[in-house]
PDB file of C-alpha atoms in Angstrom:
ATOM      1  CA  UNK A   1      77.393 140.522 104.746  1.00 41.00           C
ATOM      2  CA  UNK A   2      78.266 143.037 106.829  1.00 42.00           C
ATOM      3  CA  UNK A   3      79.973 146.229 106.599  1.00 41.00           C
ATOM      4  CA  UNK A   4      82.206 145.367 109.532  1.00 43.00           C
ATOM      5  CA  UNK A   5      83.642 142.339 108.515  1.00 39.00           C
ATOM      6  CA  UNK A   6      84.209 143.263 104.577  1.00 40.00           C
ATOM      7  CA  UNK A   7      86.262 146.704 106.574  1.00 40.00           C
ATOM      8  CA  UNK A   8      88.327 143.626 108.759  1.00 42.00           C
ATOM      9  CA  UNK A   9      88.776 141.236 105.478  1.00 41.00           C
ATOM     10  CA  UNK A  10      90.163 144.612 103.508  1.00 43.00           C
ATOM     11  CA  UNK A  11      91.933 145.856 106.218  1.00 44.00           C
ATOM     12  CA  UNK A  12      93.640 142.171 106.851  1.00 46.00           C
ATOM     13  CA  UNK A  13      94.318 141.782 102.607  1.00 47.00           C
ATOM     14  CA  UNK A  14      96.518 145.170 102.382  1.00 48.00           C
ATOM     15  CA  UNK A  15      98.052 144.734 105.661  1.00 48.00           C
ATOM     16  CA  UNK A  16     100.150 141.699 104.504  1.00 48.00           C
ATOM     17  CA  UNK A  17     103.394 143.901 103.661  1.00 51.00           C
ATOM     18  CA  UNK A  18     104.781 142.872 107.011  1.00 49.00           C
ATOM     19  CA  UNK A  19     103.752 139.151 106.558  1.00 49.00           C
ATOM     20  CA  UNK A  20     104.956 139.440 103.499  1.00 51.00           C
ATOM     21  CA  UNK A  21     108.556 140.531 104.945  1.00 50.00           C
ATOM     22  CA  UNK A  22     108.239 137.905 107.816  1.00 50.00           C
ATOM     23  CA  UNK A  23     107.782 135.209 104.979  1.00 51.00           C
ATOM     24  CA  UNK A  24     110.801 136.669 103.322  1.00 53.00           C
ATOM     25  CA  UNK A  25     112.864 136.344 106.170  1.00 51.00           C
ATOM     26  CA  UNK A  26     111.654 132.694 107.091  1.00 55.00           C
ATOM     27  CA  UNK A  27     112.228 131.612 103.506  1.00 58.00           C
ATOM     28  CA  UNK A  28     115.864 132.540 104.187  1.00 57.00           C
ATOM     29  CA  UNK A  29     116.278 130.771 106.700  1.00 54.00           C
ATOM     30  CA  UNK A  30     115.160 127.923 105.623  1.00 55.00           C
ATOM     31  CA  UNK A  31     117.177 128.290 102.347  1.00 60.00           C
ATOM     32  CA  UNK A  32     120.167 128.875 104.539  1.00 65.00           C
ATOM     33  CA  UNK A  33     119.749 125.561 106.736  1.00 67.00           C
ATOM     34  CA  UNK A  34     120.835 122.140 105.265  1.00 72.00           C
ATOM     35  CA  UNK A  35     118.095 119.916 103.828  1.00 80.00           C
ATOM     36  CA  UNK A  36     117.322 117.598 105.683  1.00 80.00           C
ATOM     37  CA  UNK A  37     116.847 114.483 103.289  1.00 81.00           C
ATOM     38  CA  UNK A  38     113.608 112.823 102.980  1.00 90.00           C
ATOM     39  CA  UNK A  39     113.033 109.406 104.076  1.00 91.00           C
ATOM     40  CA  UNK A  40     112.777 108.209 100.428  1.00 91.00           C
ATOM     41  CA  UNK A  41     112.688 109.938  96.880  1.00 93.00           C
ATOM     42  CA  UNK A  42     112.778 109.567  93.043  1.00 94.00           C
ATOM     43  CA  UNK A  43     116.111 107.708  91.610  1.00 94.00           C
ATOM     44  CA  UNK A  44     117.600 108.134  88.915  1.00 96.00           C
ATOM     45  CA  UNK A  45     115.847 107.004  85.430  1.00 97.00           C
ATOM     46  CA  UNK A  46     118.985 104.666  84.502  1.00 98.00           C
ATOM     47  CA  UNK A  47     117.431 102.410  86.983  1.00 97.00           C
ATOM     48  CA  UNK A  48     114.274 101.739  84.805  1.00 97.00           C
ATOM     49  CA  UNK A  49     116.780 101.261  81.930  1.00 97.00           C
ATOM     50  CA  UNK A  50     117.673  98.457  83.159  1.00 97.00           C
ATOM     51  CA  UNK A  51     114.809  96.617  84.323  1.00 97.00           C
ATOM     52  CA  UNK A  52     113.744  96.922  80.659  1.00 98.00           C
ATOM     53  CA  UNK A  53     116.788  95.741  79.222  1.00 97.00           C
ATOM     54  CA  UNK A  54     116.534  92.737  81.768  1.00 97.00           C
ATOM     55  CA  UNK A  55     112.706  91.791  80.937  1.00 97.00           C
ATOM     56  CA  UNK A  56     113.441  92.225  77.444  1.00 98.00           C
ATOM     57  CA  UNK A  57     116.723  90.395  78.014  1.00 97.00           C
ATOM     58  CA  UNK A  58     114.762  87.500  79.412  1.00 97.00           C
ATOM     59  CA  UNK A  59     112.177  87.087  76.741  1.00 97.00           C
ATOM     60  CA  UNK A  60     114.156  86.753  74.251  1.00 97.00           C
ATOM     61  CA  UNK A  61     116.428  83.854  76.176  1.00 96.00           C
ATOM     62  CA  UNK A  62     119.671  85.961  76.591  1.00 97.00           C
ATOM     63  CA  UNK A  63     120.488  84.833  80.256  1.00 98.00           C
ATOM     64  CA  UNK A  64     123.745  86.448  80.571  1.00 97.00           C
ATOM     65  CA  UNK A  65     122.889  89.438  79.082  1.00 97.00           C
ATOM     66  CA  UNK A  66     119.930  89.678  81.757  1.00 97.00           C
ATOM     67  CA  UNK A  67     122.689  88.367  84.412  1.00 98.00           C
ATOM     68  CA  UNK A  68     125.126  91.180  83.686  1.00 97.00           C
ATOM     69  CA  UNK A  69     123.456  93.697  85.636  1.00 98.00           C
ATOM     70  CA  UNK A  70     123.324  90.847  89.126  1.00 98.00           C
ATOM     71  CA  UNK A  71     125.805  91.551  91.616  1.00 98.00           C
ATOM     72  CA  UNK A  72     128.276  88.099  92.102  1.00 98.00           C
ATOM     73  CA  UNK A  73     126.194  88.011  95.662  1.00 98.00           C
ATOM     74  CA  UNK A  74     123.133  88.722  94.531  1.00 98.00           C
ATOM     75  CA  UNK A  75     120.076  86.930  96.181  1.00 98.00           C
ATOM     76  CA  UNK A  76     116.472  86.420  94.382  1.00 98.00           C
ATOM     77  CA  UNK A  77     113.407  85.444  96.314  1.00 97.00           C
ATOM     78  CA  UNK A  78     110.219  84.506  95.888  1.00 97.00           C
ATOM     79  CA  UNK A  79     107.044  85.262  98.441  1.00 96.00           C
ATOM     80  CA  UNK A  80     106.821  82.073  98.669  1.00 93.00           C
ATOM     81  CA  UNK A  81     109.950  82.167 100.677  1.00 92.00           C
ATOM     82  CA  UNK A  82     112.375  80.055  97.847  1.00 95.00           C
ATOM     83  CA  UNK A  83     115.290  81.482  97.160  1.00 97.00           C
ATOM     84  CA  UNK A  84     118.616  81.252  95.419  1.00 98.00           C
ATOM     85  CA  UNK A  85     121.868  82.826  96.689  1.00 98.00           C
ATOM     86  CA  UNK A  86     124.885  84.276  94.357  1.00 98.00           C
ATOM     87  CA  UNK A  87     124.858  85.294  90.356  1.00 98.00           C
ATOM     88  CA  UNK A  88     125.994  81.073  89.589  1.00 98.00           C
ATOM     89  CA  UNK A  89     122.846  79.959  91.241  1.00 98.00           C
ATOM     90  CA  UNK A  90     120.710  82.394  89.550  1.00 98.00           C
ATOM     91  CA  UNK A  91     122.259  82.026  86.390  1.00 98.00           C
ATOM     92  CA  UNK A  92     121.773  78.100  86.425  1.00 98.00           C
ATOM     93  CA  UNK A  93     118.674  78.444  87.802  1.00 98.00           C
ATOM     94  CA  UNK A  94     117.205  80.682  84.785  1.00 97.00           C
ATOM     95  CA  UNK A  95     118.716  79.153  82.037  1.00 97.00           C
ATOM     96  CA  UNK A  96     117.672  75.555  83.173  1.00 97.00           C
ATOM     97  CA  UNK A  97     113.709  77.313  83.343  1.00 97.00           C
ATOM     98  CA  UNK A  98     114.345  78.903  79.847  1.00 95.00           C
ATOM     99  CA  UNK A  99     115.445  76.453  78.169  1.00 95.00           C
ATOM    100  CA  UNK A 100     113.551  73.522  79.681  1.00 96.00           C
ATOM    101  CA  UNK A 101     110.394  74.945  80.882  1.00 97.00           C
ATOM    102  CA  UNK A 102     109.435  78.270  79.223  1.00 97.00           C
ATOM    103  CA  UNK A 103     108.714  78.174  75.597  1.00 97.00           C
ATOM    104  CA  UNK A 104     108.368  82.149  75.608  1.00 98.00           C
ATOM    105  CA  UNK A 105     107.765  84.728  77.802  1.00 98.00           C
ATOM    106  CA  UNK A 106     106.661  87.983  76.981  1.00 98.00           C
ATOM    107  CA  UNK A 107     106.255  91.699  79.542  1.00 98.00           C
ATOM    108  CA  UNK A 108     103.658  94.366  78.829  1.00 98.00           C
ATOM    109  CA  UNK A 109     102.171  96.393  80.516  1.00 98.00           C
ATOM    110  CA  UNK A 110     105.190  97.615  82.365  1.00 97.00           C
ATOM    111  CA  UNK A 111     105.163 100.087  85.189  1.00 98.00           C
ATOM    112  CA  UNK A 112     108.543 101.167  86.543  1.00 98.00           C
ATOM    113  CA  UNK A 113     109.076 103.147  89.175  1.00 97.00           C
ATOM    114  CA  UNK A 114     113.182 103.969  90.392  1.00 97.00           C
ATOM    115  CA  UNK A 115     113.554 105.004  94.288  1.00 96.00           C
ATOM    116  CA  UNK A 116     115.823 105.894  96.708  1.00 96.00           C
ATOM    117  CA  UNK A 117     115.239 104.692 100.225  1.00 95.00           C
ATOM    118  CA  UNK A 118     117.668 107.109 102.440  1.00 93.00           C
ATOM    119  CA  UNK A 119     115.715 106.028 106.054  1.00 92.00           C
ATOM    120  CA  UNK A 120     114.570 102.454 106.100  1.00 87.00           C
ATOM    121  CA  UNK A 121     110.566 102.710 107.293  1.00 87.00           C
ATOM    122  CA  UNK A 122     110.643  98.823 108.113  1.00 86.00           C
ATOM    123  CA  UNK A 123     113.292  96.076 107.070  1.00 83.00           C
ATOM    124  CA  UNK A 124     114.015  97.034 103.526  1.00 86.00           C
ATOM    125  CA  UNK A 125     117.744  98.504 102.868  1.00 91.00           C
ATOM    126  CA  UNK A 126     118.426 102.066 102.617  1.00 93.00           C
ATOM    127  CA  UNK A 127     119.931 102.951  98.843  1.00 95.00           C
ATOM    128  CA  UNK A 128     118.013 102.470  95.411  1.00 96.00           C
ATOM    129  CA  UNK A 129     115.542 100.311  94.807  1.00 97.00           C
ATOM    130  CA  UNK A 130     113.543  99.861  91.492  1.00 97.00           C
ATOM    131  CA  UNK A 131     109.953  98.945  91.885  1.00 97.00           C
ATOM    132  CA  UNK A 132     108.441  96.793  89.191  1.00 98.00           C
ATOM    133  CA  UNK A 133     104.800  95.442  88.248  1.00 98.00           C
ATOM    134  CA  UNK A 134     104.238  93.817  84.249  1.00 98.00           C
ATOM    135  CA  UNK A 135     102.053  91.425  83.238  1.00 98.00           C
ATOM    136  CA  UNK A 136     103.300  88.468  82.304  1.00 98.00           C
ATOM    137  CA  UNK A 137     102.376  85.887  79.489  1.00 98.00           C
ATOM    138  CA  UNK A 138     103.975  82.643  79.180  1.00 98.00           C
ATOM    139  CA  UNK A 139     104.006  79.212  76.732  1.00 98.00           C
ATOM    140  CA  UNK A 140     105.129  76.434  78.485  1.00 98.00           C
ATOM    141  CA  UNK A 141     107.028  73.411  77.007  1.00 97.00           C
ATOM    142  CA  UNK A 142     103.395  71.693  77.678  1.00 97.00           C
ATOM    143  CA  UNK A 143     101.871  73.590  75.818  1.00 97.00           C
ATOM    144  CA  UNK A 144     100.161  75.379  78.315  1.00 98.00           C
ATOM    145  CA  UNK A 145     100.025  79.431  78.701  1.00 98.00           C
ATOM    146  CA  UNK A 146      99.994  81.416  81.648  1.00 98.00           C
ATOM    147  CA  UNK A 147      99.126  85.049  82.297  1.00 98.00           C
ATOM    148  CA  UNK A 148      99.406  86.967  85.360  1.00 98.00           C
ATOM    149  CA  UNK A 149     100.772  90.390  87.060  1.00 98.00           C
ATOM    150  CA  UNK A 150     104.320  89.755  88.784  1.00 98.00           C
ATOM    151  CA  UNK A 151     105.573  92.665  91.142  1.00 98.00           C
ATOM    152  CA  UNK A 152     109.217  92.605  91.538  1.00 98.00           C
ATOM    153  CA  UNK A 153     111.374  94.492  94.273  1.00 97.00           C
ATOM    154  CA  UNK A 154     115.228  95.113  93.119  1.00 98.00           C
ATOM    155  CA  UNK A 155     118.020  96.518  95.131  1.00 97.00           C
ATOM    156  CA  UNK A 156     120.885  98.032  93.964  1.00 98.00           C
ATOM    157  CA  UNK A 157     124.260  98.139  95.140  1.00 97.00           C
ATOM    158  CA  UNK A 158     126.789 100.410  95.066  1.00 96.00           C
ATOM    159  CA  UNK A 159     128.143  99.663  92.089  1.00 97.00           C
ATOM    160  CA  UNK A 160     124.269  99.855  90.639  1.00 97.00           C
ATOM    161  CA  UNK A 161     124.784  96.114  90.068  1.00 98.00           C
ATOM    162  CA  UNK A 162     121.496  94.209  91.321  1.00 98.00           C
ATOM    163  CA  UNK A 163     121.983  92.639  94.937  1.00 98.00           C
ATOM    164  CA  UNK A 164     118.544  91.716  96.038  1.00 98.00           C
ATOM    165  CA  UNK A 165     115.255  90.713  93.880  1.00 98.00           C
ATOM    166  CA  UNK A 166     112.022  90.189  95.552  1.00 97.00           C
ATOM    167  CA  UNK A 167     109.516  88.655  93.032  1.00 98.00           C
ATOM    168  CA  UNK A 168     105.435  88.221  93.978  1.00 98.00           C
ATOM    169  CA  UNK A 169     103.936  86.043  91.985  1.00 97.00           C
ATOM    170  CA  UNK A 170     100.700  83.362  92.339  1.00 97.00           C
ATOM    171  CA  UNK A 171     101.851  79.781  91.610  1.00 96.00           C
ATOM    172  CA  UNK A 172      99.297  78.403  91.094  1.00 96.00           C
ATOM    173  CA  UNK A 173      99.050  79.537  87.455  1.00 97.00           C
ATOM    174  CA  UNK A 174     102.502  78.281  86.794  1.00 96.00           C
ATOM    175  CA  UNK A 175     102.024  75.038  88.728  1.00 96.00           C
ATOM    176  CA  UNK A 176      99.021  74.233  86.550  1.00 97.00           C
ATOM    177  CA  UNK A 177     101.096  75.444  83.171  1.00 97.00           C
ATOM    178  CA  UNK A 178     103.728  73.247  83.773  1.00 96.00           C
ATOM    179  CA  UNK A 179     101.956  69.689  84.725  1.00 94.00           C
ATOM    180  CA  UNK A 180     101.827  67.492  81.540  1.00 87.00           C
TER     181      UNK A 180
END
């Protein structure tokens, strides 16, 4: 190494007291200016809360107790592109597959992760959004069991009721579960 350059590198390491004040002064100025919000960001915990109340909710057969966090509008799809619109439809919908199809249905596994969404990327709504994956286990009234990982997409609204559910899933599994 040369003498030259170790001089420059020592030189350029104890010369930082005015870099030091121009990173003071930048860092004020950037205190002093309004954040600017970022396009999406952690949410509140509360949100998790009640995904977990819902799936445990659900498992043991308490419909309306899972239902009590769904907006009266709310809308739940499927990627297969099914869908039911408003809380009644839901409801019926869910306690009709409780209580005729599913035997029991149990979550582990649970990841849960609460956003907020404050500039849309693509399609999605802005606001908070809870982001779900579990596995899934479930006896069927035939007898047969089914296991597989569901992701499920829910949006909140303003009154952090549940508006929108978005629920990927393979049927497949279920389709052969359910065929006596």
């Amino acid at each position: 190494m040369s003498l030259a350059f170790v001089t420059s590198l020592f030189f350029a390491c104890t010369n930082s007291k005015s870099s030091d004040t121009a990173a003071t002064t930048s860092d004020s100025a950037v205190a002093a200016a309004p954040a600017k919000p970022q396009p999406a960001e952690f949410a509140d915990s509360k949100y998790a809360d009640i995904g977990r109340k819902g799936n445990a909710a659900l498992s043991s057969g308490d419909i309306d107790g899972w239902m009590s966090s769904f907006s009266d509008n709310a809308v739940y799809a499927w990627n297969n592109l099914d869908s039911l619109a408003g809380k009644a439809a839901i409801t019926a919908y869910w306690k009709k597959r409780r209580g005729e199809v599913i035997d029991s249905i149990s979550f582990t596994n649970a990841i849960w992760l609460p956003i907020k969404v404050n500039q849309p990327q693509s399609v999605e709504q802005p606001g908070v959004w809870l982001l779900g994956w579990y596995l899934t286990s479930a006896k069927y009234k035939t007898g047969k069991r089914m296991t597989q990982w569901i992701h499920t997409l829910m949006h909140f609204d303003a009154n952090d009721k549940i508006d929108r559910v978005l629920q990927f899933l393979d049927r497949a599994p279920i389709n052969a579960a359910t065929k006596k």
